[in-house]
Coordinates of C-alpha atoms and ligand atoms in Angstrom, one line a residue:
X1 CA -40.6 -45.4 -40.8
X2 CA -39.0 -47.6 -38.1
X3 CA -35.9 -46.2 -39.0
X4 CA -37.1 -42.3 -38.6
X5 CA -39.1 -44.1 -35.2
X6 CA -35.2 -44.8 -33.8
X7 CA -33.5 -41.8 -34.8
X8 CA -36.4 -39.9 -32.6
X9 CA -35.8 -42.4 -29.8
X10 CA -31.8 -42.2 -30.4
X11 CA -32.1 -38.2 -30.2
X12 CA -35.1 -38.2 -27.5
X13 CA -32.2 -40.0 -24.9
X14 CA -29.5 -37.7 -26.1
X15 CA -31.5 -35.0 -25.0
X16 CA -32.3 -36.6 -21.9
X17 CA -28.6 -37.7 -21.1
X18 CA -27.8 -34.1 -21.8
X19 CA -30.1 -32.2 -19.5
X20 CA -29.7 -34.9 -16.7
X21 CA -25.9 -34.1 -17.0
X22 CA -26.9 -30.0 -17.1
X23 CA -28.5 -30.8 -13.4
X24 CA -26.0 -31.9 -11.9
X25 CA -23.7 -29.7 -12.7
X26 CA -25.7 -26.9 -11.7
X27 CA -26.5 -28.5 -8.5
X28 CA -23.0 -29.6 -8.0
X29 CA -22.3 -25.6 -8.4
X30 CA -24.9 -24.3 -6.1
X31 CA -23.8 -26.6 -3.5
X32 CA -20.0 -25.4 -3.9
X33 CA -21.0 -21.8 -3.6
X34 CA -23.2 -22.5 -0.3
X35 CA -20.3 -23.8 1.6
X36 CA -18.6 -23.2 4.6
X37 CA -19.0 -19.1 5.3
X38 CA -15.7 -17.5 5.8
X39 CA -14.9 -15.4 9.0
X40 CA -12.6 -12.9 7.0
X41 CA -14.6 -9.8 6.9
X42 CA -14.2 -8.1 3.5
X43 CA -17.7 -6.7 2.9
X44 CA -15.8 -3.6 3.2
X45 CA -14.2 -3.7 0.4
X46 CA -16.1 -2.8 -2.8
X47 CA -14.6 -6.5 -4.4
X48 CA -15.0 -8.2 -1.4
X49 CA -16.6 -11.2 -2.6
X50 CA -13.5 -12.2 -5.4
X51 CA -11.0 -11.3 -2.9
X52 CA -12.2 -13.4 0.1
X53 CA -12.5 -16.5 -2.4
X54 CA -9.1 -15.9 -3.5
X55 CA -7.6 -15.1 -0.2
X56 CA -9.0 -18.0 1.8
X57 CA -7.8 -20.4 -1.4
X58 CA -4.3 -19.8 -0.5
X59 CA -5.1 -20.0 3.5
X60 CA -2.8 -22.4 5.3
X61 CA -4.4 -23.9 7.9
X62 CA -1.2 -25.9 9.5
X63 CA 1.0 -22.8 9.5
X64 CA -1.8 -20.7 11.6
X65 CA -2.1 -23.8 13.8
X66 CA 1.8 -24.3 14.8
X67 CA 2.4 -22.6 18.1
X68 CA 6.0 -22.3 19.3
X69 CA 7.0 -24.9 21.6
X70 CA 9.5 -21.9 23.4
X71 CA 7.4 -20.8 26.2
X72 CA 9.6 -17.8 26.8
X73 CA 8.7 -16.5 23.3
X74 CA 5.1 -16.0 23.7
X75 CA 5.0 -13.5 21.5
X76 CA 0.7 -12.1 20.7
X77 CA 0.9 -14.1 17.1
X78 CA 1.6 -17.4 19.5
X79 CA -1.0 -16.4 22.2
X80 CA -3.4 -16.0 19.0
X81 CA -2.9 -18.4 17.2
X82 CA -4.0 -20.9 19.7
X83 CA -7.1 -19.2 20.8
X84 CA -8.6 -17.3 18.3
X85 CA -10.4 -18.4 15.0
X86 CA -8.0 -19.7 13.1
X87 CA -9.6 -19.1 9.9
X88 CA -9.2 -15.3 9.9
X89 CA -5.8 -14.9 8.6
X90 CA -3.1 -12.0 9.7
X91 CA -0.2 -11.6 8.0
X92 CA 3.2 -13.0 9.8
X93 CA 6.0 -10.3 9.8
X94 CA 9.3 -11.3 11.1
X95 CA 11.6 -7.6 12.1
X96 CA 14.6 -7.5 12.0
X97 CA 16.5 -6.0 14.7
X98 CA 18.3 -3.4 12.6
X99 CA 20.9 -1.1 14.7
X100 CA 19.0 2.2 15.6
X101 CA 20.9 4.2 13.4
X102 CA 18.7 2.7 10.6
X103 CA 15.6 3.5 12.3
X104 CA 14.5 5.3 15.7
X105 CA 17.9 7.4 15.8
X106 CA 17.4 9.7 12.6
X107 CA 14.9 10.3 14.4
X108 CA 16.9 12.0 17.1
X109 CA 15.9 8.8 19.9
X110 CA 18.6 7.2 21.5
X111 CA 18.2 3.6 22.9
X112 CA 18.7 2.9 26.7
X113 CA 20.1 -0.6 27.4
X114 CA 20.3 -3.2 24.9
X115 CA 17.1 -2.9 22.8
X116 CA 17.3 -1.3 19.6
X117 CA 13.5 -0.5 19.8
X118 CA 11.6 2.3 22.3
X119 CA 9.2 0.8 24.6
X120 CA 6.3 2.3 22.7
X121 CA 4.1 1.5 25.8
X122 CA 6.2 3.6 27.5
X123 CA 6.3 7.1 24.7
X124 CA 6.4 6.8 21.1
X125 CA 9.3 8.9 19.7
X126 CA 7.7 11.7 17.5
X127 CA 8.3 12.3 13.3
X128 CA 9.7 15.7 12.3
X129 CA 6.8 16.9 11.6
X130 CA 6.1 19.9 7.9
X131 CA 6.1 17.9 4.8
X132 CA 8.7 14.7 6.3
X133 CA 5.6 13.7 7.5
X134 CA 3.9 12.8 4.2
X135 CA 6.6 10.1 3.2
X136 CA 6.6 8.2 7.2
X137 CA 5.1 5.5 6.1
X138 CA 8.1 3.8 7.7
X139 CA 7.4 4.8 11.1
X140 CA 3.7 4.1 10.8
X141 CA 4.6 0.4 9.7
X142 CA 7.5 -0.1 12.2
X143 CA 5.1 1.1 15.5
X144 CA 2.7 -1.4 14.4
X145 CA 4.3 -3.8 14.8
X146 CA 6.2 -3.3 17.8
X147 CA 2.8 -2.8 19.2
X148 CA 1.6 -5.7 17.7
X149 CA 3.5 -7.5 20.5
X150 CA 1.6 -6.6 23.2
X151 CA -1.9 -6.6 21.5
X152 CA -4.3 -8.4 23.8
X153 CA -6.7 -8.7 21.3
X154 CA -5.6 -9.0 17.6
X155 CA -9.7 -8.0 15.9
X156 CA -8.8 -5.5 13.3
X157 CA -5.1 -6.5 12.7
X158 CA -3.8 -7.4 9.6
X159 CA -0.4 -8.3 10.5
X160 CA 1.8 -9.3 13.9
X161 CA 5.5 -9.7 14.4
X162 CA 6.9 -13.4 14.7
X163 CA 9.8 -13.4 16.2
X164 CA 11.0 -16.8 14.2
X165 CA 12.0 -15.8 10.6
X166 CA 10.8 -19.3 9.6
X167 CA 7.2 -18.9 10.7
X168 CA 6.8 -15.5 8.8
X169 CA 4.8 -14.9 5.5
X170 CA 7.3 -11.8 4.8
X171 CA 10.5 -10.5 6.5
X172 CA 10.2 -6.8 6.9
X173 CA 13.4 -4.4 6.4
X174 CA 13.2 -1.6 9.1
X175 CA 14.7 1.4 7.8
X176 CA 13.7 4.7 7.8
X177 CA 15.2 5.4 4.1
X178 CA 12.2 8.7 3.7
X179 CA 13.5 10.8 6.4
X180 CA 16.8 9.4 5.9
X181 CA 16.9 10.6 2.4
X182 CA 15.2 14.1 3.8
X183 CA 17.7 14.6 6.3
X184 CA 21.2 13.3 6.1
X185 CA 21.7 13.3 2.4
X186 CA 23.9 16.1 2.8
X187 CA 27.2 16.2 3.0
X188 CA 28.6 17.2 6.8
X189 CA 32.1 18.7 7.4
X190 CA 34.7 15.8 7.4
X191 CA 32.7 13.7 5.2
X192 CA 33.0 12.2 1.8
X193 CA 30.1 10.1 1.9
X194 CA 26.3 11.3 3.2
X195 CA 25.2 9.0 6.2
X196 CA 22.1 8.8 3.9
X197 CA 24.8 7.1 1.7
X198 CA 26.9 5.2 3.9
X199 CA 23.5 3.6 5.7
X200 CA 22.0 2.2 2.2
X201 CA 25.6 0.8 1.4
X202 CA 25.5 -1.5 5.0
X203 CA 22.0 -2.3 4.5
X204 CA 23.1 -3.8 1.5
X205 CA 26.2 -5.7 3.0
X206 CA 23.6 -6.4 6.0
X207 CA 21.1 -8.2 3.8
X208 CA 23.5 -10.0 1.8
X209 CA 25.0 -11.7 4.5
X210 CA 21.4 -13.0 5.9
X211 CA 20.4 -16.5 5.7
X212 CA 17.0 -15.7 5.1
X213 CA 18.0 -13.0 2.4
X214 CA 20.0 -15.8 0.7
X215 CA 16.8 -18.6 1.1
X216 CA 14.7 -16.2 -1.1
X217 CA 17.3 -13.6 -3.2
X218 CA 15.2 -11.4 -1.0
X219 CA 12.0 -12.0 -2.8
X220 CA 10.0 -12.3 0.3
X221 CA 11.5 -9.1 2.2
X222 CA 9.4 -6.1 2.6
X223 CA 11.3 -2.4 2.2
X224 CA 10.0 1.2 2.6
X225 CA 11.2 3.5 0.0
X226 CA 8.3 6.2 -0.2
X227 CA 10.0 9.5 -0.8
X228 CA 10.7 9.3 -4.3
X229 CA 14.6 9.6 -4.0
X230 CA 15.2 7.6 -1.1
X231 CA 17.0 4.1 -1.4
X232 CA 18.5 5.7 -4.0
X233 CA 21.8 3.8 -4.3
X234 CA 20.2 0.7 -2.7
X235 CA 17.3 0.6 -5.0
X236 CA 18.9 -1.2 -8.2
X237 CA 20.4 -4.0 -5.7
X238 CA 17.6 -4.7 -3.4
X239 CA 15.0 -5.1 -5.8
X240 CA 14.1 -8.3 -5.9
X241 CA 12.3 -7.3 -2.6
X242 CA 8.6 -6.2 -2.4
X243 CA 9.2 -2.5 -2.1
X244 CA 6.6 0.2 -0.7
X245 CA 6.4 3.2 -2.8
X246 CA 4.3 5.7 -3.4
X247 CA 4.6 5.8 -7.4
X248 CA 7.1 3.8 -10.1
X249 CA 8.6 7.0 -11.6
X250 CA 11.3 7.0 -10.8
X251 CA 12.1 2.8 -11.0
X252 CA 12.7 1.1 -14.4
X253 CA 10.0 -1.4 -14.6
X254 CA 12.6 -4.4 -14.1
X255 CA 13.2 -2.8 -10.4
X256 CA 9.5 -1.8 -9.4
X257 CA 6.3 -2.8 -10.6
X258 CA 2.7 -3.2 -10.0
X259 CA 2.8 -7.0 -10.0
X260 CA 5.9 -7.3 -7.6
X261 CA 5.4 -3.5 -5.5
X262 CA 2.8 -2.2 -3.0
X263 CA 1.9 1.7 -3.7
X264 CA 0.9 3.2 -0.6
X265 CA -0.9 6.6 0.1
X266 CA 1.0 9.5 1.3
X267 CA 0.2 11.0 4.6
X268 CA -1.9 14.2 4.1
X269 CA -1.0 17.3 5.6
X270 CA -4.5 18.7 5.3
X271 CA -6.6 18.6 8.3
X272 CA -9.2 16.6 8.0
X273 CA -12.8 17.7 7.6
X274 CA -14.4 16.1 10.8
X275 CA -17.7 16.7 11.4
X276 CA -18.6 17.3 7.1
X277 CA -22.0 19.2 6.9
X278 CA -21.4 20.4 3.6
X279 CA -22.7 20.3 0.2
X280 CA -22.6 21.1 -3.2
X281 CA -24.0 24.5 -2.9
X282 CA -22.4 25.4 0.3
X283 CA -18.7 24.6 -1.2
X284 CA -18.6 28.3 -3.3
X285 CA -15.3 27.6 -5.3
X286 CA -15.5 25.2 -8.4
X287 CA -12.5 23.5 -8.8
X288 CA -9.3 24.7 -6.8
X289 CA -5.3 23.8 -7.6
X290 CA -2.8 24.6 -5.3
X291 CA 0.9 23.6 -6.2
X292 CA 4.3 24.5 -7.9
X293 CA 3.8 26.2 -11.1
X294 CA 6.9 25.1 -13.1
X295 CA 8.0 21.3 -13.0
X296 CA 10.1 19.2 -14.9
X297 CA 8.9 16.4 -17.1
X298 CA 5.2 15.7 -16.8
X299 CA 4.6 18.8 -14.9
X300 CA 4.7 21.7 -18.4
X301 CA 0.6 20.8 -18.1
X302 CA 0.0 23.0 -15.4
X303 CA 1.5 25.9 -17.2
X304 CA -0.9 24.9 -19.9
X305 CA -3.6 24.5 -17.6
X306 CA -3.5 27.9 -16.0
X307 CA -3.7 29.7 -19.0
X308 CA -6.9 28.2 -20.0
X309 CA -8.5 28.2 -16.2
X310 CA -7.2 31.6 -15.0
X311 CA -9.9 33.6 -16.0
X312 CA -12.9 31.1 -14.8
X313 CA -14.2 33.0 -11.7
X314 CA -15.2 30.0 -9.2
X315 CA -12.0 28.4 -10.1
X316 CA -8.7 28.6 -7.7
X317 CA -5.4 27.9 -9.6
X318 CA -2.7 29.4 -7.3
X319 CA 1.1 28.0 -7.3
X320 CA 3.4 28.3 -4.5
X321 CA 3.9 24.9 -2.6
X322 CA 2.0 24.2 0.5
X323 CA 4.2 25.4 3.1
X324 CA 3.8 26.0 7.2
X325 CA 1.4 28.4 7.3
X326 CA 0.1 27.7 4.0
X327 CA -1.2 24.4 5.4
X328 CA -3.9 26.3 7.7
X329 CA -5.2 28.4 3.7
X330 CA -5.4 25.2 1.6
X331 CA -7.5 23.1 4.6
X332 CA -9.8 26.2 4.4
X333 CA -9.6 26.1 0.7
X334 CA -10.0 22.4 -0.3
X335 CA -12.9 22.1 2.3
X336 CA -14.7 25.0 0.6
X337 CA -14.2 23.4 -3.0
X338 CA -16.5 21.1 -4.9
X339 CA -13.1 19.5 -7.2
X340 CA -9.6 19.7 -6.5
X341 CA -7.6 19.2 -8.9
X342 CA -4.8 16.6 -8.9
X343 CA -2.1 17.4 -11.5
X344 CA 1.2 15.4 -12.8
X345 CA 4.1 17.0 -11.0
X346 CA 7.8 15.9 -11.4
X347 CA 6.5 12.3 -10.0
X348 CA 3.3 10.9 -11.1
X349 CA 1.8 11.2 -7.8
X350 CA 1.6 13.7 -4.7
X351 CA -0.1 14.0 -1.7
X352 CA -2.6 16.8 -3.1
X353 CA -5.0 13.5 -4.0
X354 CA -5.0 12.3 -0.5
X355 CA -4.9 16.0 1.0
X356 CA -8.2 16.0 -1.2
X357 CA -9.3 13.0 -0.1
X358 CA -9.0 14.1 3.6
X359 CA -10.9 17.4 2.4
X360 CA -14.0 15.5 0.9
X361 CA -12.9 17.5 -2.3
X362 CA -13.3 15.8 -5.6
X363 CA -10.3 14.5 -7.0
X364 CA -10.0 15.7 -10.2
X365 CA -6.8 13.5 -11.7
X366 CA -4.8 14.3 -14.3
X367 CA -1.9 12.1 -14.6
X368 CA -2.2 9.5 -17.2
X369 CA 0.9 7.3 -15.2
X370 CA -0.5 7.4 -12.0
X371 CA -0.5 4.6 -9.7
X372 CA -3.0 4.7 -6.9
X373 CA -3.2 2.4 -3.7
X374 CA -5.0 -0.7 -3.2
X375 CA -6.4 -0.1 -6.4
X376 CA -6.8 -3.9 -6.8
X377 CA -9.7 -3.9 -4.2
X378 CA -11.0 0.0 -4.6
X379 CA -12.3 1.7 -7.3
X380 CA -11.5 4.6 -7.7
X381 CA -13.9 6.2 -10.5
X382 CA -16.1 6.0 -7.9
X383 CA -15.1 9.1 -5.8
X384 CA -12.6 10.6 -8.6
X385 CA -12.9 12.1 -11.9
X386 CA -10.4 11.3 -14.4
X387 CA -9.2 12.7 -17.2
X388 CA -6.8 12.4 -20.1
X389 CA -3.9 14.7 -20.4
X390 CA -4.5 15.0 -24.2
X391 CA -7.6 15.3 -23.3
X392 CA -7.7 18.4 -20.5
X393 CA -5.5 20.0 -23.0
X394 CA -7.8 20.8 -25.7
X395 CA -9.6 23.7 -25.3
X396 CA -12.0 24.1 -22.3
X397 CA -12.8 20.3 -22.2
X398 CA -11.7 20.3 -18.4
X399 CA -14.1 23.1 -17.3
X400 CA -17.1 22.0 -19.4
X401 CA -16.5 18.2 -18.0
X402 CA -16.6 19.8 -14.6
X403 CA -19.4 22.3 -15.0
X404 CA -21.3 19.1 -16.5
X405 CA -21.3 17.0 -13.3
X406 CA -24.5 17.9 -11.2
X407 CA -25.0 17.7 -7.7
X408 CA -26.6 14.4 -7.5
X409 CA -23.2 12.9 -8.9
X410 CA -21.1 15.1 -7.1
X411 CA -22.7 13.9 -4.1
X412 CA -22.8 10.5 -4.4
X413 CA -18.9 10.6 -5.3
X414 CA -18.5 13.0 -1.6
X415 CA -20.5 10.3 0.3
X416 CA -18.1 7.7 -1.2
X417 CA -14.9 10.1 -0.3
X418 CA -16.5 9.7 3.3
X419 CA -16.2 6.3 3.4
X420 CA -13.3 5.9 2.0
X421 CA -11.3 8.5 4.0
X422 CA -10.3 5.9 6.9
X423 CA -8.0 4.4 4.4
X424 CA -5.9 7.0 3.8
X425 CA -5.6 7.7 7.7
X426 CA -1.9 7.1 9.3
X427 CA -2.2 6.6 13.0
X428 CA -0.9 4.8 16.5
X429 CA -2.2 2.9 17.2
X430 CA -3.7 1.6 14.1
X431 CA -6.8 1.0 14.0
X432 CA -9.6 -1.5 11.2
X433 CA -8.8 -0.7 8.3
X434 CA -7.1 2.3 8.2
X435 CA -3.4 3.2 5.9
X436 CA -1.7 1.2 8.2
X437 CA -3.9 -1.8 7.9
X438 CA -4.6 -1.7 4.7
X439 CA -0.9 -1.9 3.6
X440 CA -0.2 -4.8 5.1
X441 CA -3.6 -6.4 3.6
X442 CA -2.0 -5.2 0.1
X443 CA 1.4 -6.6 1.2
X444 CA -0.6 -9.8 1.8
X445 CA -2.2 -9.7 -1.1
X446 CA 1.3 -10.1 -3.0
X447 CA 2.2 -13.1 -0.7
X448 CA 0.9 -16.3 -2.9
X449 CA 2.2 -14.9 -6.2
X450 CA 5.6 -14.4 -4.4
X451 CA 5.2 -17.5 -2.7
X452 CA 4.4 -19.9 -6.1
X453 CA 6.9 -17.9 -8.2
X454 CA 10.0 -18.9 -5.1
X455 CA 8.6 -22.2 -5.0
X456 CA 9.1 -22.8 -8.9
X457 CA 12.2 -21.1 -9.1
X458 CA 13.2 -23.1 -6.6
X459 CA 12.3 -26.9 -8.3
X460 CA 16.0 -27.0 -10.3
X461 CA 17.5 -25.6 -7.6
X462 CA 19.7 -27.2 -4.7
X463 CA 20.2 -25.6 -1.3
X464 CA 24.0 -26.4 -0.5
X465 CA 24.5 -27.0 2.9
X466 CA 28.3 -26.3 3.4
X467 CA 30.5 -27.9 6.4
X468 CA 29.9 -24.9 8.0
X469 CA 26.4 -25.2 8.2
X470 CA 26.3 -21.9 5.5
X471 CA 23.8 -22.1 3.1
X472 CA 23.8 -21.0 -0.3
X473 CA 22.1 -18.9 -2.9
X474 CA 19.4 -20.7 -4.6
X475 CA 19.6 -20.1 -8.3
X476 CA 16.8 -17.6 -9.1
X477 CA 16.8 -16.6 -12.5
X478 CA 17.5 -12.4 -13.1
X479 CA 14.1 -12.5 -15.1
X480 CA 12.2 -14.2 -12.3
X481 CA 9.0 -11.5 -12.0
Ligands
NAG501 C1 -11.8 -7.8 20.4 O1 -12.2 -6.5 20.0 C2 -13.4 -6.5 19.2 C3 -13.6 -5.1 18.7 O2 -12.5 -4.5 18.3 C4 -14.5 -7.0 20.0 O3 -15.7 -7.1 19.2 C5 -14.2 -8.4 20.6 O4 -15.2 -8.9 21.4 C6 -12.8 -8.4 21.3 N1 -12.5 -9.7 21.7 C7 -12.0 -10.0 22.9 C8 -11.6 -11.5 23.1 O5 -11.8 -9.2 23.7
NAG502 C1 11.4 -21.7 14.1 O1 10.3 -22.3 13.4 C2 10.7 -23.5 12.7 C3 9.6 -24.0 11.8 O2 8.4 -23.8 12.5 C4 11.2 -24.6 13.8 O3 11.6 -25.7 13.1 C5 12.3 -24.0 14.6 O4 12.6 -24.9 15.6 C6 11.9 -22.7 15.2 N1 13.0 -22.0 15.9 C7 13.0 -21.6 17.1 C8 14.2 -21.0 17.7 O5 12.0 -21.7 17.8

């Protein structure tokens, strides 16, 4: 008996130790999760409360603190920096000065007196506009920060120039490689080489010779390449570089990749449905397509697809690529469709998603390889339909799915298209949250992983200072992402 009478008692405090222990854990849990609120607004984003955790983890509070001593160089990050909230954190982009030729001058500006840059207080020098204008990212990018300088208020800015490479999170690469690619790949009389050519080959040489390239192997510069084939002949030496792209199709995964790469949205060349009173039963056609009827590689689908759609009556399937005047018919067209469809074309993506997107028309995707942007913090099943391309081949699966989805769905997906639009929205000046914005919050985004993986590579290394004062490579492994 006593010995049953002890065992109780033994077991009795086990139990007791065990939910004492329970408690405090749990209150030692609650208390961490009441703490300190953080300024960074991200209810915005559907994930908000995982990123802003993770994002203020890797916040360093001495870097945002450090104000240059150079008085001259007062630049808007230093005039921030010492009195605004320190916790909200903006991403630090050092420029480089890059000739013209690389930049402003394809497109046709020429500098006056020494600056490289236009005084974009003054008049911002214009795109060529048609379909160049869906791959500017580039320009969008390069004006924000030029105009980041002379911000009096940095709310709503996700990144400013610093004019110290050594104070920046990321060095950014300014060339215009899209419209380079668009319009000087060409051969002119007299040459052997396209200037499209000839300027990816001195970027290179450019980039090598850098200090700061040489600190990191380039891991921590940032370079535009959203036209499919631009940075062509660069591409395969510049990649250790965060690129911004607008799909990996074209990039073996070694080069480009989701973990290393930013994918940003094309620019639509759809209007934009301001003012959106519609609904499902005042948008008379089904589903409509729009787009070049015989592609290479992925794009034999939309052959396929045609044959089976063709004869649906509310159903638009028209090929012919969106040309000048063609712009004004599609804007009609997608803004008086319920779906538009988004089909796998010679690249895994194209701007008919975000010309949908603009249209509150929805996307429909069928592209098993696509790579959509910010899709880290947005998702996107919420305002798009996907669907399989095994799947949307068999026999009227596609229009059945379609036919299936009532209004109430259809309209909560075209309510969340209408708050999601702004992302997708290129302008100058930039403005919360908008393409431009968001980029550089998915460029931040990459910066700790970047950060840690340069910081291990760089444990075995040794930075030789020469008598020259010339630093040398660090030794970063070819497999380092
Ligand atoms: C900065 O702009 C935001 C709105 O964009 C405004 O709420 C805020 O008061 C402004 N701050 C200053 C110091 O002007
Ligand atoms: C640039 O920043 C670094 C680190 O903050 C500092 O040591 C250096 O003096 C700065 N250079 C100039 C020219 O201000």
């Amino acid at each position: 008996m006593s010995k049953m009478g002890l065992l109780s008692h033994k077991s009795l405090f086990c139990l007791f130790l065990m939910t004492s222990v329970v408690f405090i854990l749990s209150w030692f849990l609650v208390l961490r999760s009441t703490g300190p609120n953080h300024s960074v607004d991200f209810s915005i984003l559907p994930n908000s409360k995982l990123f802003a955790l993770s994002y203020n983890e890797n916040f360093d509070k001495s870097s945002v603190m450090s104000a240059s001593k150079d008085k001259e160089e007062e630049t808007a990050w230093n005039k921030y920096s010492k009195h605004c909230d320190p916790n909200k954190q903006v991403l630090k982009v050092f420029m480089y000065d890059l000739p013209s030729e690389f930049h402003f001058e394809l497109l046709d500006w020429k500098a006056e007196g020494k600056s490289v840059w236009p005084d974009v207080r003054a008049k911002v020098p214009e795109y060529p506009g048609g379909l160049n204008l869906q791959h500017s990212i580039e320009y969008w990018l390069t004006l924000d920060l030029l105009n980041s300088e002379f911000a009096v208020n940095l709310s709503g800015r996700s990144a400013v120039r610093v004019r110290n490479s050594s104070e920046a999170d990321v060095l950014f690469v300014p060339f215009f490689s899209s419209i380079c690619y668009n319009r000087f790949s060409k051969l002119k009389p007299n040459q052997k080489k396209s200037t499209n050519y000839l300027l990816q080959e001195k970027l290179v040489k450019f980039l090598f010779a850098q200090d700061e390239w040489k600190k990191s192997g380039g891991r921590d510069h940032i370079i535009v390449a959203h036209h499919p084939n631009s940075l062509l002949d660069a591409r395969m030496k510049l990649w250790p570089a965060i690129y911004i792209l607008s799909d990996f199709g074209r990039y073996p995964p070694t080069v480009a990749n989701v973990e290393k790469d930013v994918i940003a949205p094309y620019r639509h060349v759809i209007r934009s449905f301001i003012h959106d009173s519609s609904d499902f039963d005042s948008r008379p056609t089904l589903l409509y397509f729009q787009g070049a009827l015989y592609r290479k590689d992925g794009g034999i689908i939309r052959q396929e697809l045609f044959y089976m759609l063709k004869d649906e009556k509310d159903v638009h399937f028209s090929f012919g690529s969106v040309q000048k005047d063609g712009v004004k018919q599609a804007t009609k067209g997608m803004h008086s469709s319920k779906f538009c469809l988004n089909i796998a074309g010679d690249t895994p993506s194209s701007n008919r998603l975000f010309d949908a997107i603009a249209s509150h028309c929805v996307p429909v995707i069928i592209s098993d390889d696509i790579e959509l942007p910010y899709e880290d913090v947005l998702d996107y099943s919420e305002f798009c339909i996907f669907v399989r391309i095994s799947d949307a081949l068999k026999k009227n699966f596609l229009i059945n799915l379609i036919r299936s989805i009532g209004k109430e769905e259809w309209t909560r997906k075209w309510k969340r298209l209408k708050e999601v639009e702004n992302f997708y929205e290129f302008r100058y000046p930039s403005k919360d949250n908008d393409a431009v914005q968001m980029i550089w919050q998915a460029v931040s985004r990459k910066v700790p992983a970047m950060k840690r993986k340069l910081h291990r590579a760089r444990r075995f290394s040794r930075t030789i200072v020469s008598g020259q004062g010339e630093v040398m490579s660090v030794d970063i492994p070819r497999n380092f992402w």
